[in-house]
Coordinates of N, CA and C in Angstrom, one line a residue:
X212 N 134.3 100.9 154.5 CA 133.4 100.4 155.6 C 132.6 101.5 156.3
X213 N 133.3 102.5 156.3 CA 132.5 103.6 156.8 C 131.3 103.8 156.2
X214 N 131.5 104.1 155.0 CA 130.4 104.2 154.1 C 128.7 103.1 154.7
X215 N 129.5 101.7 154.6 CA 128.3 100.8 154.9 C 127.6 101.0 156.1
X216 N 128.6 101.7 156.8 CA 127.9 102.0 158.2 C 126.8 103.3 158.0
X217 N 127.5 104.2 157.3 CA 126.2 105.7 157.3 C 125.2 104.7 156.3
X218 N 125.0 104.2 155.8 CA 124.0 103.7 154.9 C 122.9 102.9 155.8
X219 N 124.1 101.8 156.8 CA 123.0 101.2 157.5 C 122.2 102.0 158.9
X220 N 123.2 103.1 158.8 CA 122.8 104.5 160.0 C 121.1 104.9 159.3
X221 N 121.1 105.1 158.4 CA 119.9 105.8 157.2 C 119.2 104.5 157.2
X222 N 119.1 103.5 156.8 CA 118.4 102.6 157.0 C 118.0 102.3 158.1
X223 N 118.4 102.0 159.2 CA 117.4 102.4 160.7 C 116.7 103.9 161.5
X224 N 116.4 104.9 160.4 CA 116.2 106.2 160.3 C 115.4 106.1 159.8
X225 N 113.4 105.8 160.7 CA 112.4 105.8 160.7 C 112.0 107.6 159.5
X226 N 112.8 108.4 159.7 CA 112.3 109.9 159.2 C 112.9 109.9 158.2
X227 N 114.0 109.5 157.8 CA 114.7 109.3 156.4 C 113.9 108.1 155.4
X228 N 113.4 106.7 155.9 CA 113.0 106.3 154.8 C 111.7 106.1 155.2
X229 N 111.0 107.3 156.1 CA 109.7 107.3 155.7 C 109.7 108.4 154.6
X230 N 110.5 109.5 154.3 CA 111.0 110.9 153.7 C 111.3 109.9 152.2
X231 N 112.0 108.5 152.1 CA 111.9 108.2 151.0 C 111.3 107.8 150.5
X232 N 109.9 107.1 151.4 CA 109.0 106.2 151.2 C 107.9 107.3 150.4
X233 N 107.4 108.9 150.9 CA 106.7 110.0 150.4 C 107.3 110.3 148.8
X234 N 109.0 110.2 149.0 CA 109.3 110.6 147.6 C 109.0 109.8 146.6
X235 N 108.9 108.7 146.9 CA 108.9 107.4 146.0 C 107.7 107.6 145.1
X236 N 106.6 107.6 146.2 CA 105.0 107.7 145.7 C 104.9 109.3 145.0
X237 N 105.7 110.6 145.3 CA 105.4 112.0 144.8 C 106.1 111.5 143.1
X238 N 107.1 111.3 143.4 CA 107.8 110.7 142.2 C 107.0 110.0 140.9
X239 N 106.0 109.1 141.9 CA 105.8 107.9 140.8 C 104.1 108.5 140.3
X240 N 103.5 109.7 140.9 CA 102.6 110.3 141.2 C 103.0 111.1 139.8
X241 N 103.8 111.9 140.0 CA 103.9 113.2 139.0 C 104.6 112.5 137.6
X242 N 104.8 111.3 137.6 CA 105.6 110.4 136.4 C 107.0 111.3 136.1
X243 N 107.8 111.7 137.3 CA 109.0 112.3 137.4 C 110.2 111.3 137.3
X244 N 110.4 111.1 136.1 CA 111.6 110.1 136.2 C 112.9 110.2 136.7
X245 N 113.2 111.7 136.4 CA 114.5 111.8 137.4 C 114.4 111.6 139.1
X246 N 113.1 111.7 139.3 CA 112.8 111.4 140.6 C 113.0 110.4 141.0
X247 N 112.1 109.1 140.5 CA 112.1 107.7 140.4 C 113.3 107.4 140.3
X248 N 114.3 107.9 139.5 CA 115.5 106.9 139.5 C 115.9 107.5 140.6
X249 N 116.2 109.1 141.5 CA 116.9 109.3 142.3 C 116.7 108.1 143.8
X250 N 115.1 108.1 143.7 CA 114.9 107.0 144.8 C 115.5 105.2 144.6
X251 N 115.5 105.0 143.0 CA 116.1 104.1 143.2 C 117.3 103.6 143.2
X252 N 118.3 104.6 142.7 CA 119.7 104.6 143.0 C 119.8 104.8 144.6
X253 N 119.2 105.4 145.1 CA 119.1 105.7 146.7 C 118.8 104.2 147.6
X254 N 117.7 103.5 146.6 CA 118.0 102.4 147.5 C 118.7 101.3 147.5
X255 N 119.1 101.6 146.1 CA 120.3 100.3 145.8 C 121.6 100.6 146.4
X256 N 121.6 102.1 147.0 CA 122.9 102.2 147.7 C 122.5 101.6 149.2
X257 N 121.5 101.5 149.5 CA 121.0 101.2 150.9 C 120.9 99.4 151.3
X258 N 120.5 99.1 149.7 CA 120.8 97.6 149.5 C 119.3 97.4 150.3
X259 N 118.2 98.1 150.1 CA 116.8 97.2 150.4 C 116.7 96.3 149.8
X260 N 115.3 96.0 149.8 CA 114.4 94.7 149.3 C 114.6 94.4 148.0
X261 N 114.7 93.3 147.4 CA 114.4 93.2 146.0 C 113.2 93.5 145.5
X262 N 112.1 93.5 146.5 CA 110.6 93.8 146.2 C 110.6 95.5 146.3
X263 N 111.4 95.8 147.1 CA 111.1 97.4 146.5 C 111.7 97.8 145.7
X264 N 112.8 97.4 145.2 CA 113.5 97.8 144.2 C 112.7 97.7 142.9
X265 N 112.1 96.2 142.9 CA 111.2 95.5 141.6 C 110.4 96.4 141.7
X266 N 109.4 97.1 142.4 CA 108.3 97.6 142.3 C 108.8 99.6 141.7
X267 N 109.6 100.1 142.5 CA 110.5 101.1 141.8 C 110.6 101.1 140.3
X268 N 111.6 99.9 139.9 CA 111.9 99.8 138.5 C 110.8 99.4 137.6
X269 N 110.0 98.5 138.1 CA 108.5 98.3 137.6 C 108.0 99.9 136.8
X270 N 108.1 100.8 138.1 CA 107.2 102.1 137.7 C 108.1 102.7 136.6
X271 N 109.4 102.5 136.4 CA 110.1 102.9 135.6 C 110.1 102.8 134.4
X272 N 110.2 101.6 134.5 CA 109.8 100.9 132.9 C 108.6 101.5 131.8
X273 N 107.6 101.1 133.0 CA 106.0 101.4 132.7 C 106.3 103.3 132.3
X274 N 106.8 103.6 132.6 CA 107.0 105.6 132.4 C 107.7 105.0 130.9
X275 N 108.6 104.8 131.1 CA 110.0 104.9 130.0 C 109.5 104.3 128.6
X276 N 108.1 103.4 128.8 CA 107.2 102.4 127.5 C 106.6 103.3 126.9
X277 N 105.7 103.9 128.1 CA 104.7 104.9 127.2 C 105.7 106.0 127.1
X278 N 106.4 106.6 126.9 CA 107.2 108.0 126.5 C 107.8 107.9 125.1
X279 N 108.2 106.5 125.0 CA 108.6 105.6 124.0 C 108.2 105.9 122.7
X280 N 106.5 105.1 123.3 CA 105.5 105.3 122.4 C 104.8 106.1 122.2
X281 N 105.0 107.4 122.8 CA 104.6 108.6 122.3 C 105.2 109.8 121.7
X282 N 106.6 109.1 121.7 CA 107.7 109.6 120.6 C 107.6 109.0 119.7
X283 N 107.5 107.5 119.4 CA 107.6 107.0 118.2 C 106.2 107.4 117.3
X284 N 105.0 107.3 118.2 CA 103.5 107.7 117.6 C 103.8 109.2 116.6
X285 N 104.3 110.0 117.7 CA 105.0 111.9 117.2 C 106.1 111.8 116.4
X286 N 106.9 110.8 116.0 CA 107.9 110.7 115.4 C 108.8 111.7 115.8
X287 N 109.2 111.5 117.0 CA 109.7 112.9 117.9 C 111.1 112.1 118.1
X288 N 111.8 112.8 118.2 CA 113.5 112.0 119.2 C 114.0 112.7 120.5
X289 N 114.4 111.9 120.8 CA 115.5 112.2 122.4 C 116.1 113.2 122.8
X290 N 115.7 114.2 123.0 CA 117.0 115.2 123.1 C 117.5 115.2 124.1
X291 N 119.0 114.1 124.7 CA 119.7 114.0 125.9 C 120.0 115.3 126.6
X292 N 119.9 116.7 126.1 CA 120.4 117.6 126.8 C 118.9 117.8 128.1
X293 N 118.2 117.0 127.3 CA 117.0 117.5 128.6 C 117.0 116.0 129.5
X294 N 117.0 116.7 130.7 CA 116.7 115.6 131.8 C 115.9 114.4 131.8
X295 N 114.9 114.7 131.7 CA 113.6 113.2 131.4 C 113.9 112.6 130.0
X296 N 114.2 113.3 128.9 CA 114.5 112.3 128.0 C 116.3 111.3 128.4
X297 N 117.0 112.4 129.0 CA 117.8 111.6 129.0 C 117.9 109.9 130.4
X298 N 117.0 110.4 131.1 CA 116.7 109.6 132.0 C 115.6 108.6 131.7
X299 N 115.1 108.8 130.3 CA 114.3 107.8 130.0 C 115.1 106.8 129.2
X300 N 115.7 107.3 127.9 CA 116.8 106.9 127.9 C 117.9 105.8 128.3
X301 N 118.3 106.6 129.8 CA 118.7 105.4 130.5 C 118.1 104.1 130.9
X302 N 116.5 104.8 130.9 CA 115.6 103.3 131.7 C 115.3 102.2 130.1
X303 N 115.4 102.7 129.5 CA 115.1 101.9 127.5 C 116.6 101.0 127.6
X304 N 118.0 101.9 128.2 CA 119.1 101.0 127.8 C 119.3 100.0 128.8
X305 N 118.8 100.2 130.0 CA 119.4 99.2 131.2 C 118.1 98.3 130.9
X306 N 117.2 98.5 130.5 CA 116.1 97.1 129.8 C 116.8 96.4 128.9
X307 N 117.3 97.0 127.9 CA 118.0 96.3 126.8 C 119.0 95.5 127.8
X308 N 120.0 96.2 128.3 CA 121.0 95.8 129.2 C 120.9 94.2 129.7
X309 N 120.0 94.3 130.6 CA 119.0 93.0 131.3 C 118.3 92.4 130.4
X310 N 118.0 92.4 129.0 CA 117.6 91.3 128.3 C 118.6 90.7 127.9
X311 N 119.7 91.7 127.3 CA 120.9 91.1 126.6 C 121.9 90.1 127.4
X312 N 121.6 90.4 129.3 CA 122.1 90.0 130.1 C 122.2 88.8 130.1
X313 N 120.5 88.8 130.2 CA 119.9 87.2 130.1 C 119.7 86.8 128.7
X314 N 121.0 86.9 127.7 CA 120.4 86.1 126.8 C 119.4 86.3 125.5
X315 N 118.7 87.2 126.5 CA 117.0 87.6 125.3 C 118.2 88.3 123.8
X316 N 118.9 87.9 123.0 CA 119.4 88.6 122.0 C 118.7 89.5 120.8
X317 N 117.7 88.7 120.7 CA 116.3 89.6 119.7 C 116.2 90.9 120.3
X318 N 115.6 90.5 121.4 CA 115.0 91.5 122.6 C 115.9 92.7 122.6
X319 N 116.9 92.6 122.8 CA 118.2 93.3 123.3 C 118.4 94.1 122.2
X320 N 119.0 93.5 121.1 CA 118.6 94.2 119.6 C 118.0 95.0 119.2
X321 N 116.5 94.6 119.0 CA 115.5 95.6 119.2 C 115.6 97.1 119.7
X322 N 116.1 96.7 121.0 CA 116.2 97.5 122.2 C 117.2 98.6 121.5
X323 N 118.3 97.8 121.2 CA 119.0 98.9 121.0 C 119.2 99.8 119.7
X324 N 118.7 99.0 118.8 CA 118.4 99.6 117.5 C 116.6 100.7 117.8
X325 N 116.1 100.8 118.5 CA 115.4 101.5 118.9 C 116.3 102.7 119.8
X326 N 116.9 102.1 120.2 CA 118.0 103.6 121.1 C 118.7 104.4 119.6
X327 N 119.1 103.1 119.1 CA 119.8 103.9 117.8 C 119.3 105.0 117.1
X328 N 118.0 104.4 116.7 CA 117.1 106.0 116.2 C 116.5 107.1 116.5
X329 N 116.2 106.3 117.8 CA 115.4 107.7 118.9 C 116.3 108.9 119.5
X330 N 117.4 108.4 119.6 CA 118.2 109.5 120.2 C 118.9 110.5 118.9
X331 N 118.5 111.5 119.8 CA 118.6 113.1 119.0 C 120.8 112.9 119.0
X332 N 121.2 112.0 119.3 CA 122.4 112.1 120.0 C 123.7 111.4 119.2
X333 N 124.8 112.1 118.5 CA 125.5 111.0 117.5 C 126.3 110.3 118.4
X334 N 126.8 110.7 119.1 CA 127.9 109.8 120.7 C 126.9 108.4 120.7
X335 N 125.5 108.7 121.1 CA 124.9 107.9 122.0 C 124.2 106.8 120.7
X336 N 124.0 107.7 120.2 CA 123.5 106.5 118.5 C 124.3 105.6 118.3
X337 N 125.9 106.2 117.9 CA 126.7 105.2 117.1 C 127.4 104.6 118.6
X338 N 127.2 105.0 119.9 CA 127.6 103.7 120.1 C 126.7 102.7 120.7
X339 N 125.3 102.6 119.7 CA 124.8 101.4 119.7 C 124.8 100.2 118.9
X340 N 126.1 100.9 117.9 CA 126.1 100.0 116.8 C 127.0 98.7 117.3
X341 N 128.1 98.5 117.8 CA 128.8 97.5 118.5 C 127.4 96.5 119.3
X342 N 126.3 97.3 119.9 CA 125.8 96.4 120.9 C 124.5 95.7 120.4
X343 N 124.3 96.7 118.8 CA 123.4 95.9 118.3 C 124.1 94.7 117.5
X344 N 125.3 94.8 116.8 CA 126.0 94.0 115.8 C 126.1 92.6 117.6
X345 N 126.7 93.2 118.0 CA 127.2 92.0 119.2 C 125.7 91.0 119.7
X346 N 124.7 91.9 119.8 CA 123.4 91.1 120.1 C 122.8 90.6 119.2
X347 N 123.1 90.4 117.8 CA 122.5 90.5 116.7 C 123.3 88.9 116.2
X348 N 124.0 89.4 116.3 CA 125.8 87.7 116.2 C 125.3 87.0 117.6
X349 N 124.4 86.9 118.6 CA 124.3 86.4 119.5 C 125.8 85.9 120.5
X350 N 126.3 87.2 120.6 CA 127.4 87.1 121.1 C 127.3 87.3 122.8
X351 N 128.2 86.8 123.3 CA 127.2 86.9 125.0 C 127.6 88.3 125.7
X352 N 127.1 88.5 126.5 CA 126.8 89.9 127.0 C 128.9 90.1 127.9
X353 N 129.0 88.9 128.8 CA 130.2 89.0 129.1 C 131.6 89.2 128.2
X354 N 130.8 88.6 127.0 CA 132.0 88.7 125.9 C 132.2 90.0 125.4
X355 N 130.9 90.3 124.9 CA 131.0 91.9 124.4 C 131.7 92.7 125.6
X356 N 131.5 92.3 127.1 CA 132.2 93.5 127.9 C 133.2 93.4 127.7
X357 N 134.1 92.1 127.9 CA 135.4 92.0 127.7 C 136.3 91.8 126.2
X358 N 135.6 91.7 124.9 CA 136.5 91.9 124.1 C 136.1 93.4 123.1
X359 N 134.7 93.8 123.5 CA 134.6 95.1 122.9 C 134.8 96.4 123.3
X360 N 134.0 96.4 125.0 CA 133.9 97.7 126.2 C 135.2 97.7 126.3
X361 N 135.7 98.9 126.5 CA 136.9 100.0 126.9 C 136.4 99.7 128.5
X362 N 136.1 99.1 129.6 CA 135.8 99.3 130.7 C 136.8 99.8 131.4
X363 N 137.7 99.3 131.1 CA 139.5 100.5 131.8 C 138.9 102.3 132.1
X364 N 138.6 102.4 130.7 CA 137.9 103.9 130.6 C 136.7 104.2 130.8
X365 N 135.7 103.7 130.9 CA 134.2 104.3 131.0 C 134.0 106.0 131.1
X366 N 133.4 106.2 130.3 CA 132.8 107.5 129.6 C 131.6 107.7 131.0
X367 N 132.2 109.1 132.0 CA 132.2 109.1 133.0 C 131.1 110.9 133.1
X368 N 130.9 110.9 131.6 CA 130.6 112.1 132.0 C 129.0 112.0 132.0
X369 N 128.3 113.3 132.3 CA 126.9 113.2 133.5 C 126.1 112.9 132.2
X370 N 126.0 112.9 130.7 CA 125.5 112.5 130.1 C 125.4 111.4 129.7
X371 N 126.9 111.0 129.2 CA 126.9 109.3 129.0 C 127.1 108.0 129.8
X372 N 127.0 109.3 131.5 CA 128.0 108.3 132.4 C 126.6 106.8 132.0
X373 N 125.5 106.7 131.8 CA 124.5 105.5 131.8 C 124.9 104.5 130.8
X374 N 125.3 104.7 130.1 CA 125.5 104.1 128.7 C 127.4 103.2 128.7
X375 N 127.2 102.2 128.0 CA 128.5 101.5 127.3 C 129.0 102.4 126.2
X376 N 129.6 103.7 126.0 CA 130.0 104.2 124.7 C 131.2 104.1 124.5
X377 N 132.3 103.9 125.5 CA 133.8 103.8 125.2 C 134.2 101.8 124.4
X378 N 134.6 102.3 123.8 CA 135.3 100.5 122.7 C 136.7 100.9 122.6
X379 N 136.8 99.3 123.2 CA 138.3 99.3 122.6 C 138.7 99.3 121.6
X380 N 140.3 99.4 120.4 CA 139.9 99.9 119.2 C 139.5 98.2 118.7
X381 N 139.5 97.3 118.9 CA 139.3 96.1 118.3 C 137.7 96.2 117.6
X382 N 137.2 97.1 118.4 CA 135.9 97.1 118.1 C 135.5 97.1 116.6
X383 N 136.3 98.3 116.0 CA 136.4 98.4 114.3 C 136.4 97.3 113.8
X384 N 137.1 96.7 114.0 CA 137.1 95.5 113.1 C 136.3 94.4 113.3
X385 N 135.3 94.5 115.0 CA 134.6 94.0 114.7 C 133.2 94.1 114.0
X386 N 133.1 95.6 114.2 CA 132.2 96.0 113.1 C 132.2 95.6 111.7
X387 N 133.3 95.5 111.5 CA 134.0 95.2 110.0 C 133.4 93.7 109.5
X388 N 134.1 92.7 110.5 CA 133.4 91.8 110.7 C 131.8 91.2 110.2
X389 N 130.9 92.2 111.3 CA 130.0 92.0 111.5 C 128.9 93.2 110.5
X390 N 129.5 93.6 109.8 CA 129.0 94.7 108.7 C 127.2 94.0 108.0
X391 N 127.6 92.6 107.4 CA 126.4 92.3 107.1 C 125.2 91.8 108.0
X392 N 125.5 91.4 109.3 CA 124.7 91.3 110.3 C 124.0 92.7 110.5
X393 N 124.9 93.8 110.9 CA 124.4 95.2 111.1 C 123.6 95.6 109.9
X394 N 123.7 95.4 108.6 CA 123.2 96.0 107.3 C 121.7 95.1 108.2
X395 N 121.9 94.1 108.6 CA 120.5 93.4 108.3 C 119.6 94.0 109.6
X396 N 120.1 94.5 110.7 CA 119.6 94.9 111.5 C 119.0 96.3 111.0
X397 N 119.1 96.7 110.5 CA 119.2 98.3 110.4 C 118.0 98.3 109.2
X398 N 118.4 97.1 108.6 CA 116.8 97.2 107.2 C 115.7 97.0 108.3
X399 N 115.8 96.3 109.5 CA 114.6 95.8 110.3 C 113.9 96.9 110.6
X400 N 115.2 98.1 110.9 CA 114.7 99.1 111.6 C 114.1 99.7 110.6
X401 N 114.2 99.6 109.4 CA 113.7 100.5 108.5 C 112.6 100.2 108.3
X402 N 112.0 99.1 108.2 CA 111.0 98.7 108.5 C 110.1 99.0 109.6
X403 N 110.6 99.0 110.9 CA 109.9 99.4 111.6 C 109.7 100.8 111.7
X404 N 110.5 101.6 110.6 CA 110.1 103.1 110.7 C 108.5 103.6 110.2
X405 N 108.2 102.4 109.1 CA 107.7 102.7 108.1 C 105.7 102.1 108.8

């Protein structure tokens, strides 16, 4: 409870979110994405507007599209050890995230079979394969949490903390399972390499 209180303390602190209101725009100015997110984790802790938040993530997106496509243009990859790629990264997975949320299963797919190849990263690659096979089987997003995600454990460290990479071991077998679904996803991608 304390907590809610310094937060709503900061939130009636004309000098603090006018201080965040400057960073927002320096942020979205210099296309600094660790910036942007820090403002908008900042306000999700503060619990503003949904309109500022939308407008935030909006600018995120819009960064994290074109960076995207100017890796895929260069045929360049992710190298998570650097900040902006790994924070773009994040903003490519929590899209996928929110499509798969709602359903969009194609979308989500895509999404993540695009994370699959772009990232310079074997942790962060293979464990996109559970969430492409699971989006791909149009399996629902709550089910994948609870019969595939390790959520007990979550993979906590400052690299992966963004990402679903911990599975429980059932997972194997559901890959096993779902082997020819995945074969078919993965020719798509080969396709789209080409």
């Amino acid at each position: 409870m304390k907590e809610k209180n310094e937060f709503e303390e900061l939130k009636k602190n004309p000098e603090f979110m006018m201080d965040l209101a400057n960073r927002e725009e320096a942020a979205v100015k210099a296309k600094d994405i660790v910036a942007m997110y820090d403002v908008l984790d900042t306000s999700v802790m503060l619990d503003l507007s949904a309109e500022r938040l939308n407008r935030i993530y909006s600018e995120i997106l819009q960064y994290v599209f074109d960076r995207l496509a100017d890796k895929l243009t260069k045929e360049e990859f992710f190298d998570i050890t650097n900040q902006a790629d790994l924070y773009t990264l994040r903003g490519i997975y929590e899209h996928g995230i929110e499509r798969y949320s709602e359903n969009d299963f194609k979308g989500a797919k895509e999404i993540f079979l695009i994370l699959h190849y772009t990232a310079a990263d074997e942790t962060l690659s293979k464990a996109m394969m559970p969430h492409i096979a699971a989006a791909a089987s149009q399996m629902k997003f709550d089910d994948f949490l609870d019969e595939l995600v390790d959520v007990e454990n979550p993979n906590e460290s400052e690299t992966y903390g963004f990402f679903l990479t911990n599975f429980k071991p059932s997972v194997e077998g559901f890959l096993q399972e779902k082997k020819e679904v995945l074969e078919n996803a993965l020719k798509e991608l080969e396709t789209l390499k080409k």
